[in-house]
mmCIF file of C-alpha atoms and ligand atoms in Angstrom:
data_model
loop_
_atom_site.group_PDB
_atom_site.id
_atom_site.type_symbol
_atom_site.label_atom_id
_atom_site.label_comp_id
_atom_site.label_asym_id
_atom_site.label_seq_id
_atom_site.Cartn_x
_atom_site.Cartn_y
_atom_site.Cartn_z
ATOM 1 C CA MET A 1429 -11.561 -6.565 5.248
ATOM 2 C CA PHE A 1430 -11.178 -2.963 4.202
ATOM 3 C CA HIS A 1431 -9.456 -3.666 0.948
ATOM 4 C CA GLU A 1432 -12.434 -3.481 -1.353
ATOM 5 C CA PHE A 1433 -13.208 -0.133 0.105
ATOM 6 C CA GLU A 1434 -9.742 1.149 -0.718
ATOM 7 C CA GLU A 1435 -10.196 0.184 -4.337
ATOM 8 C CA ARG A 1436 -13.531 1.861 -4.833
ATOM 9 C CA PHE A 1437 -13.267 4.825 -2.584
ATOM 10 C CA THR A 1438 -9.892 6.451 -3.000
ATOM 11 C CA PRO A 1439 -10.492 10.185 -2.781
ATOM 12 C CA ASP A 1440 -9.195 12.797 -5.144
ATOM 13 C CA ARG A 1441 -5.633 13.390 -3.995
ATOM 14 C CA ARG A 1442 -5.540 16.892 -5.436
ATOM 15 C CA ILE A 1443 -8.377 18.067 -3.225
ATOM 16 C CA LEU A 1444 -6.786 16.439 -0.212
ATOM 17 C CA ALA A 1445 -3.336 17.753 -1.009
ATOM 18 C CA GLN A 1446 -4.449 21.341 -1.086
ATOM 19 C CA SER A 1447 -6.010 21.489 2.328
ATOM 20 C CA GLY A 1448 -4.681 20.836 5.760
ATOM 21 C CA MET A 1449 -5.790 17.318 6.487
ATOM 22 C CA SER A 1450 -5.631 15.807 9.874
ATOM 23 C CA CYS A 1451 -6.798 12.537 11.362
ATOM 24 C CA HIS A 1452 -8.416 12.342 14.777
ATOM 25 C CA THR A 1453 -6.387 9.208 15.525
ATOM 26 C CA SER A 1454 -3.027 10.860 14.827
ATOM 27 C CA SER A 1455 -2.442 11.452 18.554
ATOM 28 C CA LEU A 1456 -2.258 7.677 19.100
ATOM 29 C CA ASN A 1457 1.393 6.774 19.134
ATOM 30 C CA THR A 1458 1.362 3.876 16.685
ATOM 31 C CA PRO A 1459 4.401 2.195 15.060
ATOM 32 C CA GLU A 1460 5.361 3.882 11.798
ATOM 33 C CA ASP A 1461 7.889 1.435 10.405
ATOM 34 C CA LYS A 1462 8.941 -2.212 10.553
ATOM 35 C CA GLU A 1463 11.421 -1.831 13.419
ATOM 36 C CA GLN A 1464 8.868 -0.044 15.584
ATOM 37 C CA ALA A 1465 6.239 -2.677 14.772
ATOM 38 C CA GLN A 1466 8.668 -5.451 15.701
ATOM 39 C CA GLN A 1467 9.893 -3.869 18.916
ATOM 40 C CA ILE A 1468 6.504 -3.175 20.458
ATOM 41 C CA GLN A 1469 5.151 -5.836 22.848
ATOM 42 C CA HIS A 1470 2.273 -7.785 21.355
ATOM 43 C CA GLU A 1471 -0.049 -6.789 24.215
ATOM 44 C CA ASP A 1472 0.655 -3.130 23.491
ATOM 45 C CA LEU A 1473 0.117 -3.592 19.768
ATOM 46 C CA LEU A 1474 -3.201 -5.351 20.385
ATOM 47 C CA ASN A 1475 -4.241 -2.498 22.666
ATOM 48 C CA LEU A 1476 -3.336 0.048 20.005
ATOM 49 C CA VAL A 1477 -5.444 -1.779 17.423
ATOM 50 C CA LEU A 1478 -8.299 -1.708 19.907
ATOM 51 C CA LYS A 1479 -7.879 2.021 20.522
ATOM 52 C CA VAL A 1480 -7.801 2.843 16.832
ATOM 53 C CA LEU A 1481 -10.935 0.755 16.234
ATOM 54 C CA ARG A 1482 -12.794 2.388 19.118
ATOM 55 C CA SER A 1483 -11.844 5.813 17.834
ATOM 56 C CA TRP A 1484 -13.761 4.997 14.666
ATOM 57 C CA ASN A 1485 -17.102 4.106 16.260
ATOM 58 C CA ASP A 1486 -18.558 7.614 16.155
ATOM 59 C CA PRO A 1487 -17.064 8.840 12.874
ATOM 60 C CA LEU A 1488 -18.221 5.682 11.061
ATOM 61 C CA LEU A 1489 -21.775 6.191 12.284
ATOM 62 C CA HIS A 1490 -21.520 9.798 11.125
ATOM 63 C CA MET A 1491 -20.236 8.680 7.722
ATOM 64 C CA VAL A 1492 -23.153 6.281 7.255
ATOM 65 C CA SER A 1493 -25.627 9.085 7.834
ATOM 66 C CA GLU A 1494 -23.602 11.651 5.885
ATOM 67 C CA VAL A 1495 -23.175 9.516 2.772
ATOM 68 C CA GLN A 1496 -26.954 9.335 2.402
ATOM 69 C CA ASP A 1497 -27.027 13.130 2.105
ATOM 70 C CA ILE A 1498 -24.419 13.333 -0.627
ATOM 71 C CA PRO A 1499 -26.438 13.453 -3.829
ATOM 72 C CA GLN A 1500 -23.485 12.595 -6.084
ATOM 73 C CA ALA A 1501 -22.545 9.476 -4.098
ATOM 74 C CA PRO A 1502 -23.236 6.332 -6.106
ATOM 75 C CA ASP A 1503 -25.056 3.459 -4.400
ATOM 76 C CA THR A 1504 -21.869 1.402 -4.223
ATOM 77 C CA ILE A 1505 -20.320 3.993 -1.892
ATOM 78 C CA LEU A 1506 -23.455 4.046 0.219
ATOM 79 C CA TRP A 1507 -23.561 0.313 0.779
ATOM 80 C CA LYS A 1508 -19.787 0.089 1.169
ATOM 81 C CA THR A 1509 -19.905 2.620 3.992
ATOM 82 C CA VAL A 1510 -22.655 0.656 5.700
ATOM 83 C CA GLU A 1511 -20.693 -2.554 5.225
ATOM 84 C CA ILE A 1512 -17.477 -1.062 6.616
ATOM 85 C CA GLU A 1513 -19.281 0.286 9.658
ATOM 86 C CA GLU A 1514 -20.710 -3.188 10.254
ATOM 87 C CA GLN A 1515 -17.372 -4.960 9.704
ATOM 88 C CA ALA A 1516 -15.490 -2.535 11.931
ATOM 89 C CA LYS A 1517 -17.982 -3.294 14.691
ATOM 90 C CA GLN A 1518 -17.408 -7.040 14.259
ATOM 91 C CA LEU A 1519 -13.645 -6.595 14.207
ATOM 92 C CA LEU A 1520 -13.839 -4.490 17.380
ATOM 93 C CA GLU A 1521 -15.886 -7.189 19.127
ATOM 94 C CA GLY A 1522 -13.353 -9.817 18.090
ATOM 95 C CA MET A 1523 -10.460 -7.698 19.279
ATOM 96 C CA GLU A 1524 -12.181 -7.039 22.605
ATOM 97 C CA ARG A 1525 -12.553 -10.772 23.152
ATOM 98 C CA ILE A 1526 -8.861 -11.343 22.395
ATOM 99 C CA VAL A 1527 -7.602 -8.453 24.534
ATOM 100 C CA GLY A 1528 -10.095 -9.373 27.272
ATOM 101 C CA ARG A 1529 -8.506 -12.822 27.477
ATOM 102 C CA ILE A 1530 -5.060 -11.301 27.886
ATOM 103 C CA HIS A 1531 -6.083 -8.602 30.384
ATOM 104 C CA PRO A 1532 -9.361 -9.717 31.985
ATOM 105 C CA GLY A 1533 -11.307 -6.847 33.533
ATOM 106 C CA ASP A 1534 -8.920 -4.249 32.177
ATOM 107 C CA LEU A 1535 -11.024 -3.255 29.201
ATOM 108 C CA GLU A 1536 -13.702 -0.888 30.360
ATOM 109 C CA ASN A 1537 -11.964 2.461 30.697
ATOM 110 C CA GLU A 1538 -9.357 2.154 28.010
ATOM 111 C CA VAL A 1539 -8.603 5.668 26.761
ATOM 112 C CA TYR A 1540 -8.902 6.194 23.038
ATOM 113 C CA SER A 1541 -8.741 9.106 20.695
ATOM 114 C CA PRO A 1542 -12.169 10.732 20.514
ATOM 115 C CA TRP A 1543 -13.520 12.174 17.320
ATOM 116 C CA PRO A 1544 -14.299 15.893 17.742
ATOM 117 C CA GLY A 1545 -17.352 15.632 15.486
ATOM 118 C CA PRO A 1546 -17.982 17.109 12.049
ATOM 119 C CA PRO A 1547 -16.642 20.642 11.480
ATOM 120 C CA ALA A 1548 -19.243 23.400 11.742
ATOM 121 C CA ALA A 1549 -20.107 24.367 8.172
ATOM 122 C CA ALA A 1550 -22.264 27.208 6.943
ATOM 123 C CA PRO A 1551 -25.673 25.879 5.830
ATOM 124 C CA GLY A 1552 -25.524 24.966 2.172
ATOM 125 C CA ASP A 1553 -21.729 24.909 2.114
ATOM 126 C CA GLU A 1554 -21.622 21.621 0.243
ATOM 127 C CA ASN A 1555 -17.928 21.868 -0.584
ATOM 128 C CA SER A 1556 -16.642 21.972 2.956
ATOM 129 C CA ARG A 1557 -19.049 19.212 3.875
ATOM 130 C CA LEU A 1558 -17.758 17.103 1.006
ATOM 131 C CA PHE A 1559 -14.188 17.874 1.988
ATOM 132 C CA ALA A 1560 -14.822 16.829 5.585
ATOM 133 C CA PHE A 1561 -16.163 13.536 4.240
ATOM 134 C CA TYR A 1562 -13.134 13.034 1.996
ATOM 135 C CA ASN A 1563 -10.894 13.762 4.931
ATOM 136 C CA LEU A 1564 -12.597 11.017 6.928
ATOM 137 C CA VAL A 1565 -12.267 8.597 4.001
ATOM 138 C CA HIS A 1566 -8.571 9.382 3.759
ATOM 139 C CA CYS A 1567 -8.063 8.776 7.482
ATOM 140 C CA LEU A 1568 -10.203 5.628 7.421
ATOM 141 C CA ARG A 1569 -8.151 4.203 4.580
ATOM 142 C CA ARG A 1570 -4.932 4.955 6.425
ATOM 143 C CA ASP A 1571 -6.125 3.455 9.709
ATOM 144 C CA ALA A 1572 -7.621 0.421 7.958
ATOM 145 C CA HIS A 1573 -4.276 -0.205 6.283
ATOM 146 C CA LYS A 1574 -2.476 0.289 9.577
ATOM 147 C CA ILE A 1575 -4.704 -2.150 11.461
ATOM 148 C CA ASP A 1576 -4.436 -4.675 8.645
ATOM 149 C CA ASN A 1577 -0.641 -4.424 8.761
ATOM 150 C CA TYR A 1578 -0.435 -4.710 12.570
ATOM 151 C CA LEU A 1579 -2.732 -7.738 12.620
ATOM 152 C CA LYS A 1580 -0.638 -9.455 9.954
ATOM 153 C CA VAL A 1581 2.527 -8.756 11.967
ATOM 154 C CA LEU A 1582 0.848 -10.120 15.105
ATOM 155 C CA LYS A 1583 -0.364 -13.209 13.269
ATOM 156 C CA CYS A 1584 3.119 -13.995 11.970
ATOM 157 C CA ARG A 1585 4.670 -13.339 15.370
ATOM 158 C CA LEU A 1586 2.186 -15.201 17.572
ATOM 159 C CA ILE A 1587 0.920 -17.993 15.328
ATOM 160 C CA HIS A 1588 3.793 -18.658 12.928
ATOM 161 C CA ASP A 1589 6.645 -17.857 15.318
ATOM 162 C CA GLY A 1590 7.997 -15.099 13.079
ATOM 163 C CA ASN A 1591 8.212 -17.296 9.998
ATOM 164 C CA CYS A 1592 5.188 -16.583 7.852
ATOM 165 C CA GLN B 923 23.160 31.311 -20.970
ATOM 166 C CA SER B 924 20.336 31.490 -18.424
ATOM 167 C CA PRO B 925 19.119 30.232 -15.041
ATOM 168 C CA PRO B 926 18.072 26.536 -15.064
ATOM 169 C CA GLY B 927 14.617 25.483 -16.281
ATOM 170 C CA GLN B 928 12.106 23.943 -13.912
ATOM 171 C CA PRO B 929 12.850 20.343 -12.793
ATOM 172 C CA THR B 930 9.947 17.877 -12.369
ATOM 173 C CA VAL B 931 9.662 15.212 -9.683
ATOM 174 C CA THR B 932 8.520 12.221 -11.744
ATOM 175 C CA HIS B 933 7.818 9.509 -9.160
ATOM 176 C CA CYS B 934 8.689 7.956 -5.826
ATOM 177 C CA ARG B 935 8.703 4.235 -5.031
ATOM 178 C CA SER B 936 9.115 1.997 -2.016
ATOM 179 C CA TYR B 937 10.124 -1.562 -2.955
ATOM 180 C CA GLU B 938 9.807 -3.099 0.489
ATOM 181 C CA LYS B 939 7.946 -0.734 2.893
ATOM 182 C CA GLU B 940 11.226 0.074 4.660
ATOM 183 C CA THR B 941 12.972 2.634 2.449
ATOM 184 C CA PHE B 942 11.982 4.677 -0.615
ATOM 185 C CA ASN B 943 13.449 6.536 -3.595
ATOM 186 C CA CYS B 944 12.346 9.575 -5.597
ATOM 187 C CA TRP B 945 13.346 10.491 -9.154
ATOM 188 C CA TRP B 946 13.203 13.762 -11.043
ATOM 189 C CA LYS B 947 13.620 15.029 -14.596
ATOM 190 C CA PRO B 948 15.881 18.064 -15.040
ATOM 191 C CA GLY B 949 14.641 21.076 -16.982
ATOM 192 C CA PRO B 950 16.851 22.892 -19.564
ATOM 193 C CA ASP B 951 20.235 23.554 -17.932
ATOM 194 C CA GLY B 952 20.663 27.083 -19.300
ATOM 195 C CA GLY B 953 24.022 26.087 -20.796
ATOM 196 C CA LEU B 954 25.764 26.027 -17.415
ATOM 197 C CA PRO B 955 26.700 23.346 -14.870
ATOM 198 C CA THR B 956 23.590 22.782 -12.757
ATOM 199 C CA ASN B 957 23.383 21.578 -9.191
ATOM 200 C CA TYR B 958 20.286 19.762 -7.872
ATOM 201 C CA THR B 959 19.117 19.503 -4.305
ATOM 202 C CA LEU B 960 16.030 17.726 -3.021
ATOM 203 C CA VAL B 961 14.230 18.612 0.190
ATOM 204 C CA TYR B 962 11.311 16.822 1.853
ATOM 205 C CA TRP B 963 8.975 17.330 4.766
ATOM 206 C CA THR B 964 5.993 15.447 6.163
ATOM 207 C CA GLU B 965 2.614 16.221 7.679
ATOM 208 C CA LYS B 966 4.173 15.528 11.091
ATOM 209 C CA ASN B 967 7.369 17.499 10.692
ATOM 210 C CA ASN B 968 7.325 20.690 8.653
ATOM 211 C CA LYS B 969 11.080 21.150 8.818
ATOM 212 C CA ARG B 970 12.736 20.932 5.384
ATOM 213 C CA ILE B 971 15.219 18.043 5.320
ATOM 214 C CA GLU B 972 17.733 17.602 2.534
ATOM 215 C CA CYS B 973 18.069 14.365 0.601
ATOM 216 C CA PRO B 974 20.277 12.014 2.633
ATOM 217 C CA ASP B 975 21.710 10.077 -0.352
ATOM 218 C CA TYR B 976 21.981 11.267 -3.965
ATOM 219 C CA HIS B 977 24.049 8.290 -5.137
ATOM 220 C CA THR B 978 22.431 4.924 -4.404
ATOM 221 C CA SER B 979 19.487 5.095 -6.830
ATOM 222 C CA GLY B 980 21.322 6.659 -9.780
ATOM 223 C CA PRO B 981 21.347 10.054 -11.488
ATOM 224 C CA TYR B 982 18.587 12.567 -10.717
ATOM 225 C CA SER B 983 17.325 10.580 -7.763
ATOM 226 C CA CYS B 984 17.339 10.484 -4.008
ATOM 227 C CA SER B 985 17.430 7.392 -1.841
ATOM 228 C CA PHE B 986 15.802 7.543 1.598
ATOM 229 C CA SER B 987 17.020 5.102 4.235
ATOM 230 C CA LYS B 988 14.954 3.514 7.020
ATOM 231 C CA ALA B 989 15.610 6.513 9.237
ATOM 232 C CA HIS B 990 13.634 8.670 6.801
ATOM 233 C CA PHE B 991 10.784 6.228 6.262
ATOM 234 C CA SER B 992 7.366 6.305 7.909
ATOM 235 C CA MET B 993 4.551 4.190 6.553
ATOM 236 C CA TRP B 994 1.348 6.118 7.309
ATOM 237 C CA ILE B 995 2.346 9.688 6.607
ATOM 238 C CA LEU B 996 1.936 12.217 3.839
ATOM 239 C CA TYR B 997 5.262 13.347 2.329
ATOM 240 C CA SER B 998 6.124 16.416 0.253
ATOM 241 C CA VAL B 999 9.162 16.647 -2.005
ATOM 242 C CA ILE B 1000 10.683 19.585 -3.918
ATOM 243 C CA VAL B 1001 13.746 19.613 -6.184
ATOM 244 C CA ASN B 1002 15.765 22.814 -6.586
ATOM 245 C CA ALA B 1003 18.002 23.373 -9.612
ATOM 246 C CA SER B 1004 20.669 26.079 -9.452
ATOM 247 C CA ASN B 1005 23.477 27.377 -11.649
ATOM 248 C CA ALA B 1006 25.705 30.461 -11.693
ATOM 249 C CA LEU B 1007 22.860 32.654 -12.992
ATOM 250 C CA GLY B 1008 19.993 31.608 -10.694
ATOM 251 C CA TRP B 1009 17.730 28.804 -9.556
ATOM 252 C CA ASN B 1010 14.380 27.146 -10.241
ATOM 253 C CA ALA B 1011 12.220 24.875 -8.063
ATOM 254 C CA SER B 1012 9.954 21.979 -9.069
ATOM 255 C CA TYR B 1013 6.308 21.877 -8.068
ATOM 256 C CA GLU B 1014 5.672 20.231 -4.739
ATOM 257 C CA TYR B 1015 5.247 16.456 -5.175
ATOM 258 C CA LYS B 1016 2.977 15.185 -2.449
ATOM 259 C CA PHE B 1017 2.265 11.538 -1.732
ATOM 260 C CA ASP B 1018 1.044 9.087 0.829
ATOM 261 C CA MET B 1019 3.609 6.370 1.456
ATOM 262 C CA LEU B 1020 0.791 3.821 1.016
ATOM 263 C CA ASP B 1021 0.449 4.818 -2.612
ATOM 264 C CA ILE B 1022 4.072 4.380 -3.670
ATOM 265 C CA VAL B 1023 4.621 0.818 -2.435
ATOM 266 C CA GLN B 1024 5.521 -1.269 -5.491
ATOM 267 C CA PRO B 1025 7.678 -4.382 -5.014
ATOM 268 C CA PHE B 1026 10.289 -5.768 -7.377
ATOM 269 C CA PRO B 1027 8.874 -8.493 -9.641
ATOM 270 C CA PRO B 1028 8.958 -12.091 -8.324
ATOM 271 C CA ARG B 1029 12.171 -14.012 -9.090
ATOM 272 C CA ASN B 1030 13.161 -17.403 -10.537
ATOM 273 C CA LEU B 1031 9.946 -18.235 -12.358
ATOM 274 C CA SER B 1032 10.036 -21.927 -13.298
ATOM 275 C CA LEU B 1033 7.671 -24.269 -15.126
ATOM 276 C CA SER B 1034 7.332 -28.030 -14.977
ATOM 277 C CA TYR B 1035 4.694 -30.559 -15.922
ATOM 278 C CA GLU B 1036 3.137 -33.285 -13.820
ATOM 279 C CA ALA B 1037 1.361 -36.143 -15.591
ATOM 280 C CA VAL B 1038 0.588 -39.116 -13.394
ATOM 281 C CA GLU B 1039 -2.165 -41.633 -13.979
ATOM 282 C CA THR B 1040 -3.986 -40.840 -10.760
ATOM 283 C CA SER B 1041 -4.924 -37.254 -11.648
ATOM 284 C CA MET B 1042 -5.347 -34.852 -14.515
ATOM 285 C CA PRO B 1043 -2.016 -33.554 -15.829
ATOM 286 C CA TYR B 1044 -1.102 -30.026 -14.852
ATOM 287 C CA LEU B 1045 1.530 -27.351 -15.321
ATOM 288 C CA ILE B 1046 3.309 -26.323 -12.108
ATOM 289 C CA VAL B 1047 4.308 -22.660 -11.999
ATOM 290 C CA LYS B 1048 6.758 -21.764 -9.216
ATOM 291 C CA TRP B 1049 8.555 -18.557 -8.295
ATOM 292 C CA ASN B 1050 10.403 -16.854 -5.447
ATOM 293 C CA THR B 1051 9.504 -13.753 -3.466
ATOM 294 C CA PRO B 1052 10.889 -10.504 -4.897
ATOM 295 C CA GLU B 1053 14.219 -9.013 -3.898
ATOM 296 C CA LYS B 1054 14.151 -7.320 -0.458
ATOM 297 C CA ALA B 1055 10.569 -8.269 0.416
ATOM 298 C CA ASP B 1056 10.239 -9.328 4.060
ATOM 299 C CA VAL B 1057 7.182 -11.573 4.109
ATOM 300 C CA LYS B 1058 8.298 -13.661 7.106
ATOM 301 C CA THR B 1059 7.465 -11.028 9.731
ATOM 302 C CA GLY B 1060 4.142 -10.068 8.163
ATOM 303 C CA TRP B 1061 5.358 -6.547 7.465
ATOM 304 C CA MET B 1062 4.690 -7.244 3.774
ATOM 305 C CA THR B 1063 1.963 -9.540 2.541
ATOM 306 C CA LEU B 1064 2.234 -10.342 -1.139
ATOM 307 C CA VAL B 1065 -0.455 -11.305 -3.601
ATOM 308 C CA TYR B 1066 0.648 -12.710 -6.959
ATOM 309 C CA GLN B 1067 -0.899 -12.609 -10.370
ATOM 310 C CA VAL B 1068 0.112 -15.294 -12.850
ATOM 311 C CA ARG B 1069 -0.803 -14.980 -16.499
ATOM 312 C CA LEU B 1070 -0.342 -17.366 -19.404
ATOM 313 C CA ARG B 1071 -1.074 -17.413 -23.088
ATOM 314 C CA GLU B 1072 -0.529 -19.720 -25.995
ATOM 315 C CA GLU B 1073 2.717 -18.700 -27.588
ATOM 316 C CA LYS B 1074 1.044 -17.509 -30.797
ATOM 317 C CA GLN B 1075 -1.940 -15.827 -29.117
ATOM 318 C CA GLN B 1076 -2.253 -12.414 -27.514
ATOM 319 C CA ILE B 1077 -5.018 -13.227 -25.020
ATOM 320 C CA TRP B 1078 -3.821 -13.869 -21.464
ATOM 321 C CA GLU B 1079 -5.506 -16.127 -18.944
ATOM 322 C CA GLU B 1080 -5.006 -14.728 -15.430
ATOM 323 C CA HIS B 1081 -4.861 -16.329 -11.984
ATOM 324 C CA ILE B 1082 -4.589 -14.701 -8.547
ATOM 325 C CA VAL B 1083 -2.479 -16.467 -5.908
ATOM 326 C CA GLU B 1084 -2.567 -15.297 -2.309
ATOM 327 C CA GLN B 1085 0.767 -15.596 -0.500
ATOM 328 C CA GLN B 1086 1.763 -19.033 -1.889
ATOM 329 C CA THR B 1087 4.540 -19.096 -4.460
ATOM 330 C CA LYS B 1088 3.210 -21.816 -6.753
ATOM 331 C CA LEU B 1089 0.217 -22.545 -8.918
ATOM 332 C CA LYS B 1090 -1.114 -25.638 -10.713
ATOM 333 C CA ILE B 1091 -2.782 -25.038 -14.071
ATOM 334 C CA PHE B 1092 -4.941 -27.797 -15.535
ATOM 335 C CA SER B 1093 -6.505 -28.412 -18.956
ATOM 336 C CA LEU B 1094 -3.729 -27.114 -21.208
ATOM 337 C CA THR B 1095 -3.576 -28.310 -24.794
ATOM 338 C CA PRO B 1096 -0.985 -31.039 -25.506
ATOM 339 C CA GLY B 1097 1.614 -29.976 -28.063
ATOM 340 C CA LYS B 1098 1.071 -26.257 -27.540
ATOM 341 C CA THR B 1099 3.713 -23.954 -26.095
ATOM 342 C CA TYR B 1100 2.629 -21.516 -23.392
ATOM 343 C CA ALA B 1101 4.216 -18.283 -22.176
ATOM 344 C CA VAL B 1102 3.921 -17.508 -18.455
ATOM 345 C CA GLN B 1103 4.634 -14.391 -16.360
ATOM 346 C CA VAL B 1104 4.076 -13.424 -12.727
ATOM 347 C CA ARG B 1105 3.862 -10.119 -10.846
ATOM 348 C CA CYS B 1106 3.011 -9.187 -7.264
ATOM 349 C CA ASN B 1107 1.652 -6.485 -5.052
ATOM 350 C CA ALA B 1108 2.026 -5.784 -1.355
ATOM 351 C CA ASP B 1109 -0.944 -4.933 0.838
ATOM 352 C CA LYS B 1110 -3.027 -3.456 -1.998
ATOM 353 C CA GLY B 1111 -0.197 -1.270 -3.260
ATOM 354 C CA LYS B 1112 0.857 -1.018 -6.899
ATOM 355 C CA TRP B 1113 1.526 -4.110 -9.007
ATOM 356 C CA SER B 1114 5.183 -4.812 -9.689
ATOM 357 C CA GLU B 1115 6.406 -5.082 -13.255
ATOM 358 C CA TRP B 1116 5.825 -8.482 -14.852
ATOM 359 C CA SER B 1117 8.638 -11.002 -14.511
ATOM 360 C CA GLU B 1118 10.455 -12.249 -17.608
ATOM 361 C CA GLU B 1119 8.420 -14.644 -19.734
ATOM 362 C CA GLU B 1120 9.058 -18.360 -19.360
ATOM 363 C CA TYR B 1121 7.940 -20.859 -22.015
ATOM 364 C CA PHE B 1122 6.819 -24.457 -21.747
ATOM 365 C CA GLN B 1123 5.671 -26.958 -24.356
ATOM 366 C CA ILE B 1124 2.958 -29.303 -23.078
ATOM 367 C CA PRO B 1125 3.893 -32.917 -24.011
ATOM 368 C CA GLU B 1126 1.755 -34.744 -26.577
ATOM 369 C CA VAL B 1127 -0.438 -37.495 -25.176
ATOM 370 C CA THR B 1128 1.259 -40.843 -25.803
HETATM 371 NA NA1 LIG C 2596 -0.446 -3.111 4.931
HETATM 372 NA NA1 LIG C 2597 21.060 10.643 -7.434
HETATM 373 NA NA1 LIG C 2598 11.755 4.946 10.022
#
């Protein structure tokens, strides 16, 4: 679901490379390679997907409002951001139904990785505001890719018995 | 005779989302035997780690095994050149693992033709998954692009195939010979190189 976004919205790597980027979801201990993804229990992997998705609720809402204030942003980026926010919400609802079936009643207080909010920028400091937005795009792309990969692994494991 | 010129890290590539390689171009050697070392670090671990394997991926390259691979992390790589008179370091080459995934091309492309009375005749294009790609576990999901052209033309007709490893192409001109190629990408990474061309002459209608 996020793939179109990746194609249209890849940020300028040089800007990103020069500054210390960090993602608010990096504290979630998610599998980083094939062995780790295969060894983790499917319940735990589903829970991780859920946590990552929940961690994006607030920043995605922020991005939707922020992108409307970026004068250079073309309309395609504006409506893509809105669409991604909407699709992430739908994916989260779907995941909550699935996880809720596996662990009924266990959903409410699941800890996730909260977003600390946008960095305080001096008024009129458009560059740091733009950079903060790029940073979020970079992290969103990474987490979207991660979730996509985990869900494909889960699908092959649970539906196709490891033989996709 | 002088210290070595500056080496350049040219590219890094992961064929299967489990290991990766990096290649560099040496600068002028200053007329002396030159020794190259590569170090890397990641956004999670700032410690400089030396290349674990200079041999597997050929000259001026480093091969990183599974133990050195993480999918969703930013990597930095630097190559140092040194000789008896001094040393020189490349610029830092920084990349997201996501951006260097590029599979081998699909294998065993084959063409055959199906003409039965009950349907329109069609060309069947079949191929195998690329070397090393693990699609069974879902760790890699491949999308294929098939292209064909009339042998004497330069304009390609393109088709996208999701996950399957075959394609039926209808409405080809009897008597003409077509050239076909296929390539793939994994999870929106880079397209592989095109496979070798295969040719097929569509039978004349009898
Ligand atoms: Na992926
Ligand atoms: Na080498
Ligand atoms: Na690893």
